[in-house]
Short mmCIF file of C-alpha atoms and ligand atoms in Angstrom, two decimals:
data_model
loop_
_atom_site.label_atom_id
_atom_site.label_comp_id
_atom_site.label_asym_id
_atom_site.label_seq_id
_atom_site.Cartn_x
_atom_site.Cartn_y
_atom_site.Cartn_z
CA MET E 161 -1.84 -61.77 73.87
CA GLN E 162 -1.11 -64.32 71.77
CA ALA E 163 -4.97 -64.15 69.16
CA ARG E 164 -7.22 -67.27 68.73
CA ARG E 165 -6.85 -68.79 65.96
CA ARG E 166 -10.19 -69.13 64.31
CA ALA E 167 -12.84 -69.67 61.87
CA SER E 168 -17.04 -69.21 63.23
CA ILE E 169 -17.66 -66.62 66.14
CA SER E 170 -16.67 -68.03 69.72
CA GLU E 171 -19.35 -67.81 72.38
CA ARG E 172 -16.90 -65.18 74.64
CA LEU E 173 -17.41 -63.43 71.23
CA ARG E 174 -20.86 -63.55 71.09
CA GLU E 175 -21.64 -62.91 75.09
CA ARG E 176 -19.07 -59.77 73.76
CA PHE E 177 -21.48 -58.58 71.74
CA ALA E 178 -24.37 -59.25 72.79
CA GLN E 179 -23.50 -57.05 75.73
CA ALA E 180 -21.31 -54.14 74.45
CA ARG E 181 -22.68 -50.79 73.97
CA ARG E 182 -19.61 -48.52 71.99
CA VAL E 183 -18.67 -50.39 68.88
CA VAL E 184 -16.65 -49.41 66.46
CA VAL E 185 -15.69 -50.86 63.19
CA LEU E 186 -12.90 -50.21 60.82
CA THR E 187 -13.21 -51.40 57.16
CA GLY E 188 -10.48 -51.71 54.33
CA ALA E 189 -10.20 -53.53 50.29
CA GLY E 190 -11.06 -56.90 51.32
CA VAL E 191 -14.45 -55.54 53.24
CA SER E 192 -15.85 -54.81 49.09
CA ALA E 193 -13.32 -57.68 47.69
CA GLU E 194 -16.09 -60.09 47.78
CA SER E 195 -18.96 -57.12 45.45
CA GLY E 196 -15.83 -57.84 42.91
CA VAL E 197 -13.39 -55.08 44.10
CA PRO E 198 -10.28 -54.99 43.97
CA THR E 199 -8.13 -55.10 46.32
CA PHE E 200 -4.92 -52.79 47.12
CA ARG E 201 -2.77 -55.93 48.66
CA GLY E 202 -3.23 -59.14 49.77
CA GLY E 203 -3.22 -62.55 47.99
CA GLY E 204 1.32 -62.14 48.10
CA GLY E 205 0.02 -59.20 44.93
CA ALA E 206 -0.11 -55.49 44.57
CA ALA E 207 -2.88 -53.67 42.26
CA VAL E 208 -0.93 -52.01 39.33
CA TRP E 209 -2.50 -50.11 36.56
CA LYS E 210 -0.89 -49.41 33.56
CA GLY E 211 2.27 -50.59 34.68
CA MET E 212 2.61 -48.22 37.50
CA PRO E 213 2.03 -50.09 41.13
CA PHE E 214 -1.34 -48.06 43.32
CA SER E 215 0.88 -46.97 45.78
CA VAL E 216 2.82 -44.43 42.90
CA ILE E 217 -0.52 -43.89 40.50
CA SER E 218 -2.59 -43.30 44.04
CA SER E 219 -0.03 -40.88 45.37
CA ALA E 220 0.30 -36.51 45.86
CA GLY E 221 3.51 -37.18 43.91
CA MET E 222 1.81 -38.15 40.63
CA LEU E 223 -1.14 -35.81 41.35
CA GLN E 224 1.65 -32.41 40.91
CA ARG E 225 2.89 -34.89 37.64
CA ASP E 226 -0.04 -35.93 35.59
CA LEU E 227 -3.87 -34.58 36.98
CA ALA E 228 -5.43 -36.32 33.94
CA GLU E 229 -3.67 -39.91 34.56
CA VAL E 230 -4.66 -39.49 37.38
CA TRP E 231 -7.95 -38.53 36.94
CA ALA E 232 -8.24 -41.88 34.14
CA TRP E 233 -7.27 -44.02 37.09
CA PHE E 234 -10.48 -42.74 38.83
CA ASP E 235 -12.22 -42.99 35.80
CA TYR E 236 -11.21 -46.13 35.21
CA ARG E 237 -12.76 -47.92 38.48
CA ARG E 238 -15.78 -45.31 38.90
CA ASP E 239 -16.31 -47.08 35.82
CA ILE E 240 -16.59 -50.32 37.60
CA LEU E 241 -18.17 -49.68 40.71
CA GLN E 242 -21.21 -49.20 38.80
CA SER E 243 -21.93 -52.50 38.00
CA LEU E 244 -20.86 -53.60 41.18
CA SER E 245 -23.07 -54.23 44.43
CA PRO E 246 -22.49 -54.25 47.58
CA ASN E 247 -22.48 -57.47 49.71
CA PRO E 248 -23.55 -59.89 52.72
CA ALA E 249 -20.81 -57.94 54.96
CA HIS E 250 -21.93 -54.20 54.14
CA VAL E 251 -25.15 -55.81 54.28
CA ALA E 252 -25.07 -56.65 57.64
CA LEU E 253 -22.89 -53.46 59.53
CA ALA E 254 -25.46 -51.62 58.13
CA ARG E 255 -27.89 -53.40 60.11
CA TRP E 256 -25.68 -52.77 63.40
CA GLN E 257 -25.85 -49.49 63.45
CA ASP E 258 -29.83 -49.67 64.89
CA ARG E 259 -28.45 -52.43 67.24
CA PHE E 260 -26.10 -50.67 69.53
CA GLU E 261 -26.54 -47.10 72.03
CA ASP E 262 -23.44 -45.68 69.71
CA PHE E 263 -21.91 -47.77 66.39
CA THR E 264 -19.32 -46.09 64.17
CA LEU E 265 -17.82 -47.52 60.91
CA VAL E 266 -14.82 -46.23 60.13
CA THR E 267 -13.91 -47.01 56.66
CA GLN E 268 -10.89 -46.62 54.58
CA ASN E 269 -12.78 -47.38 51.48
CA VAL E 270 -13.51 -44.81 48.48
CA ASP E 271 -15.98 -46.86 46.97
CA GLY E 272 -18.96 -45.76 48.44
CA LEU E 273 -20.26 -49.22 48.56
CA HIS E 274 -21.23 -49.65 53.31
CA GLN E 275 -23.90 -45.42 52.38
CA ARG E 276 -25.41 -48.43 49.26
CA ALA E 277 -25.96 -51.01 51.56
CA GLY E 278 -27.59 -48.35 53.85
CA SER E 279 -25.18 -47.10 56.05
CA ARG E 280 -25.46 -43.93 57.33
CA ASP E 281 -22.92 -41.13 59.01
CA VAL E 282 -20.00 -43.32 57.54
CA VAL E 283 -15.92 -41.74 59.07
CA GLU E 284 -14.53 -41.79 55.25
CA LEU E 285 -10.87 -41.78 56.05
CA HIS E 286 -9.31 -41.42 53.27
CA GLY E 287 -12.57 -39.20 51.14
CA SER E 288 -14.43 -41.08 48.39
CA ILE E 289 -14.15 -42.01 44.74
CA TRP E 290 -17.95 -39.80 44.47
CA ARG E 291 -16.63 -36.75 44.84
CA ALA E 292 -14.99 -34.28 43.67
CA ARG E 293 -12.47 -31.29 45.06
CA CYS E 294 -11.04 -28.33 43.62
CA VAL E 295 -7.68 -28.03 43.67
CA ALA E 296 -7.94 -24.13 44.94
CA CYS E 297 -10.78 -22.88 46.31
CA GLY E 298 -12.00 -26.62 47.87
CA GLU E 299 -15.80 -27.46 46.04
CA HIS E 300 -17.25 -29.81 46.37
CA TYR E 301 -18.43 -32.19 43.57
CA ASP E 302 -20.76 -35.28 43.50
CA LEU E 303 -19.48 -37.73 40.49
CA HIS E 304 -22.86 -39.64 41.31
CA ASP E 305 -25.34 -39.30 38.91
CA GLU E 306 -22.59 -37.35 35.99
CA PRO E 307 -21.36 -39.97 33.27
CA GLN E 308 -17.70 -39.48 32.91
CA ARG E 309 -17.22 -37.90 30.93
CA THR E 310 -19.08 -34.79 30.96
CA ARG E 311 -17.80 -33.75 35.00
CA PRO E 312 -16.99 -30.79 35.03
CA PRO E 313 -13.77 -30.04 33.25
CA ALA E 314 -13.00 -27.27 35.97
CA CYS E 315 -14.53 -25.94 39.15
CA LEU E 316 -17.34 -24.04 38.24
CA ASN E 317 -16.27 -21.57 40.80
CA CYS E 318 -13.39 -20.32 40.53
CA GLY E 319 -12.23 -22.18 37.13
CA ASP E 320 -9.49 -23.91 38.21
CA ALA E 321 -8.44 -28.16 37.93
CA LEU E 322 -10.73 -30.67 39.74
CA ARG E 323 -9.60 -34.10 41.12
CA PRO E 324 -11.15 -37.52 43.10
CA ASP E 325 -11.92 -36.28 46.76
CA VAL E 326 -9.53 -39.13 47.60
CA VAL E 327 -6.62 -38.84 50.38
CA LEU E 328 -3.30 -40.05 47.87
CA PHE E 329 -0.38 -41.76 49.57
CA GLY E 330 1.56 -38.61 51.09
CA GLU E 331 -1.55 -36.60 51.86
CA MET E 332 -3.22 -35.47 55.30
CA LEU E 333 -6.30 -36.82 55.85
CA PRO E 334 -9.77 -34.93 55.56
CA ALA E 335 -10.02 -32.34 58.25
CA GLY E 336 -11.83 -33.65 61.34
CA ALA E 337 -12.51 -37.88 60.09
CA PHE E 338 -9.69 -38.98 61.96
CA GLU E 339 -10.20 -36.98 64.93
CA ARG E 340 -13.51 -38.45 65.12
CA ALA E 341 -12.46 -41.93 64.48
CA LEU E 342 -9.68 -41.66 67.29
CA GLU E 343 -12.11 -40.05 69.81
CA LYS E 344 -14.54 -43.64 69.05
CA ALA E 345 -11.46 -46.04 69.47
CA GLU E 346 -11.25 -44.91 72.82
CA THR E 347 -14.31 -44.73 73.81
CA CYS E 348 -16.09 -47.91 72.25
CA ASP E 349 -16.11 -51.25 73.97
CA LEU E 350 -15.94 -53.41 71.34
CA PHE E 351 -13.35 -53.14 68.34
CA PHE E 352 -13.38 -54.76 64.85
CA VAL E 353 -10.95 -54.74 62.69
CA ILE E 354 -12.29 -56.22 58.75
CA GLY E 355 -10.56 -57.23 55.46
CA THR E 356 -7.33 -54.21 55.59
CA SER E 357 -4.05 -55.06 55.96
CA ALA E 358 -3.21 -52.84 58.55
CA VAL E 359 -0.20 -51.97 57.09
CA VAL E 360 -1.89 -47.49 55.99
CA TYR E 361 -1.71 -45.10 58.99
CA PRO E 362 -2.72 -43.49 59.91
CA ALA E 363 -5.79 -45.86 59.75
CA ALA E 364 -3.73 -48.68 61.16
CA ALA E 365 -3.57 -47.05 64.52
CA LEU E 366 -7.39 -47.11 65.72
CA PRO E 367 -6.73 -50.76 66.42
CA GLU E 368 -4.15 -50.54 68.52
CA VAL E 369 -5.59 -47.40 70.24
CA ALA E 370 -8.74 -49.30 70.98
CA LYS E 371 -7.24 -52.06 72.76
CA SER E 372 -4.48 -49.80 74.83
CA ALA E 373 -8.21 -48.24 76.03
CA GLY E 374 -9.82 -51.85 77.56
CA ALA E 375 -11.78 -52.65 74.40
CA TYR E 376 -11.78 -56.61 73.21
CA THR E 377 -10.59 -56.10 69.84
CA VAL E 378 -11.63 -58.64 66.77
CA GLU E 379 -10.11 -58.82 64.00
CA ILE E 380 -12.18 -60.87 60.90
CA ASN E 381 -9.65 -61.36 57.80
CA PRO E 382 -8.57 -64.46 55.79
CA GLU E 383 -5.08 -63.28 55.78
CA LEU E 384 -2.72 -62.95 59.11
CA THR E 385 -1.40 -58.72 59.82
CA PRO E 386 0.80 -56.95 61.48
CA LEU E 387 -2.27 -56.35 64.18
CA SER E 388 -3.16 -60.31 64.04
CA ASP E 389 -1.14 -61.27 67.45
CA LEU E 390 -2.73 -58.11 68.89
CA CYS E 391 -5.81 -58.76 68.51
CA ASP E 392 -7.94 -60.79 71.84
CA GLU E 393 -9.55 -63.02 68.77
CA VAL E 394 -8.96 -62.97 65.06
CA ILE E 395 -11.13 -65.40 62.87
CA ASN E 396 -9.83 -66.40 59.97
CA GLY E 397 -12.84 -66.46 56.96
CA ARG E 398 -14.27 -64.07 54.64
CA ALA E 399 -16.11 -60.85 55.71
CA GLY E 400 -18.88 -61.55 54.00
CA GLU E 401 -19.26 -65.33 55.32
CA ILE E 402 -18.80 -64.25 58.79
CA LEU E 403 -20.90 -60.76 58.94
CA PRO E 404 -23.99 -62.74 58.76
CA LEU E 405 -23.39 -64.81 61.35
CA PHE E 406 -23.52 -62.22 64.15
CA GLU E 407 -27.20 -62.29 63.27
CA VAL E 408 -27.93 -65.83 62.49
CA ASN E 409 -26.85 -67.50 65.35
CA SER E 410 -27.01 -64.40 68.19
CA LYS E 411 -28.48 -65.02 71.13
CA SER E 412 -29.93 -62.04 71.86
C1 LIG M 1233 -11.04 -60.23 53.14
C2 LIG M 1233 -11.40 -60.75 52.06
C3 LIG M 1233 -12.50 -61.07 52.14
C4 LIG M 1233 -9.28 -60.02 51.23
N1 LIG M 1233 -13.00 -60.64 53.40
N2 LIG M 1233 -10.93 -59.58 54.15
C5 LIG M 1233 3.29 -44.39 59.89
C6 LIG M 1233 4.79 -45.09 59.01
C7 LIG M 1233 5.08 -45.47 58.68
C8 LIG M 1233 4.37 -44.37 57.65
C9 LIG M 1233 3.58 -43.61 57.97
C10 LIG M 1233 3.58 -43.86 59.28
N3 LIG M 1233 2.53 -42.58 58.65
C11 LIG M 1233 1.63 -42.03 58.46
C12 LIG M 1233 2.36 -42.95 56.58
C13 LIG M 1233 2.42 -42.58 55.08
C14 LIG M 1233 2.26 -43.28 54.74
C15 LIG M 1233 1.93 -44.63 55.40
O1 LIG M 1233 0.62 -45.05 55.49
N4 LIG M 1233 2.52 -44.78 54.63
C16 LIG M 1233 2.39 -46.76 54.87
C17 LIG M 1233 2.25 -47.85 53.33
C18 LIG M 1233 4.18 -47.04 54.02
N5 LIG M 1233 -0.20 -42.72 54.72
C19 LIG M 1233 0.11 -41.23 54.63
O2 LIG M 1233 0.27 -40.87 53.34
C20 LIG M 1233 -1.24 -41.38 54.89
N6 LIG M 1233 -1.00 -39.86 55.40
C21 LIG M 1233 0.08 -39.34 56.23
O3 LIG M 1233 -0.12 -39.61 57.00
O4 LIG M 1233 -0.89 -37.67 56.49
C22 LIG M 1233 -0.28 -37.14 57.05
C23 LIG M 1233 2.05 -37.29 56.77
C24 LIG M 1233 1.32 -36.89 55.32
C25 LIG M 1233 2.60 -37.00 55.23
C26 LIG M 1233 4.15 -37.58 55.60
C27 LIG M 1233 3.62 -37.70 56.50
C28 LIG M 1233 2.12 -37.81 56.66
C29 LIG M 1233 -2.22 -41.07 53.92
C30 LIG M 1233 -2.98 -42.49 52.82
C31 LIG M 1233 -3.82 -42.91 51.70
C32 LIG M 1233 -4.03 -44.25 52.01
N7 LIG M 1233 -4.52 -44.54 50.21
C33 LIG M 1233 -4.90 -45.13 50.31
C34 LIG M 1233 -5.01 -44.82 48.24
C35 LIG M 1233 -6.86 -43.73 47.84
C36 LIG M 1233 -6.72 -43.06 47.34
C37 LIG M 1233 -7.24 -44.80 46.07
O5 LIG M 1233 -8.35 -45.67 46.41
O6 LIG M 1233 -5.88 -44.55 45.23
O7 LIG M 1233 -6.14 -45.98 50.10
S1 LIG M 1233 -3.77 -46.53 50.11
C38 LIG M 1233 -4.52 -48.01 49.91
O8 LIG M 1233 -4.13 -48.67 50.59
C39 LIG M 1233 -5.71 -47.36 49.57
C40 LIG M 1233 -6.41 -48.07 50.97
O9 LIG M 1233 -7.82 -47.36 51.90
C41 LIG M 1233 -5.27 -48.18 51.29
C42 LIG M 1233 -5.96 -49.46 52.55
O10 LIG M 1233 -5.40 -50.70 52.14
P1 LIG M 1233 -6.55 -51.11 52.82
O11 LIG M 1233 -7.51 -51.93 52.97
O12 LIG M 1233 -6.05 -52.54 53.99
O13 LIG M 1233 -6.82 -53.10 51.06
P2 LIG M 1233 -5.42 -53.60 50.75
O14 LIG M 1233 -5.16 -54.14 49.71
O15 LIG M 1233 -4.24 -53.56 51.49
O16 LIG M 1233 -5.79 -54.80 52.27
C43 LIG M 1233 -6.58 -56.05 51.15
C44 LIG M 1233 -6.65 -56.84 52.80
O17 LIG M 1233 -8.55 -57.84 52.93
C45 LIG M 1233 -5.98 -57.43 53.35
O18 LIG M 1233 -5.59 -58.07 53.86
C46 LIG M 1233 -7.06 -59.23 52.50
O19 LIG M 1233 -6.37 -60.45 53.15
C47 LIG M 1233 -8.12 -58.71 52.88
N8 LIG M 1233 -9.12 -59.66 52.35
N9 LIG M 1233 -10.63 -60.48 50.69
C48 LIG M 1233 -12.62 -59.74 54.46
N10 LIG M 1233 -13.01 -61.37 51.26
#
């Protein structure tokens, strides 16, 4: 079906939204853009740090070659995040969890802003920048309250090295996370894909799965993506401006 592109919410979507029982939302970096978090792609460019494209620094190969540099990249980003706050898109999605019979928020973001806005039980496909993990025994460490320089230099359990608990290119997703997202995508009636360039797999397969299983699929993004033609509706706009509109003018 040819996607319809609109900058506001159609009556048809409002009806779907009012009647939906099982809703899944897949978010990407664009949802945090209005908080000031840089996206990876979009706007014609790709994130670069110290001259390295993020696809190099955020890769399994880099972790093997230079763990200290990978830590420096994530320390730098955690530092930026400390001064940023959730935006109206995060806040709107946190409200949605109490609105539907079954609501699942699946995110590719590692920034924790959904949780800070009040979202519970978020499926984090690519891990969290706020956790470290032992490369040997898998012990986890919460980095929220730890100033960067005092994080344990090594695992307190087995003494081996710690790494950021995020999913780098070429790594497997956390056990169970994709499976849970897949099950929800297969059984939902309304699926939103918001603020993702939809080029990273397996996350980008979820809207396709939902659509094939009969869900009404909606994309919210200021740019077109490889999923735009697949979706039943495409709202070309910023998540922080569009999502609050569902509440403001909702008929229900
Ligand atoms: C707005 C906005 C506003 C702006 N409002 N919107 C099948 C086919 C081909 C390749 C593969 C495949 N299956 C697996 C692969 C390999 C690979 C992959 O997908 N590669 C492709 C890129 C080619 N996938 C993997 O390696 C994954 N692992 C895996 O599949 O394991 C099994 C396996 C292992 C080994 C071999 C084979 C299979 C793991 C992927 C992990 C991705 N990790 C990263 C880094 C995380 C750590 C970190 O933070 O550094 O995750 S990469 C990066 O991309 C990050 C993101 O979560 C992810 C997605 O990016 P996202 O969220 O879409 O952001 P952007 O920047 O791309 O887009 C922003 C969008 O927002 C744009 O569209 C803007 O327009 C929009 N926007 N402002 C709304 N205000």
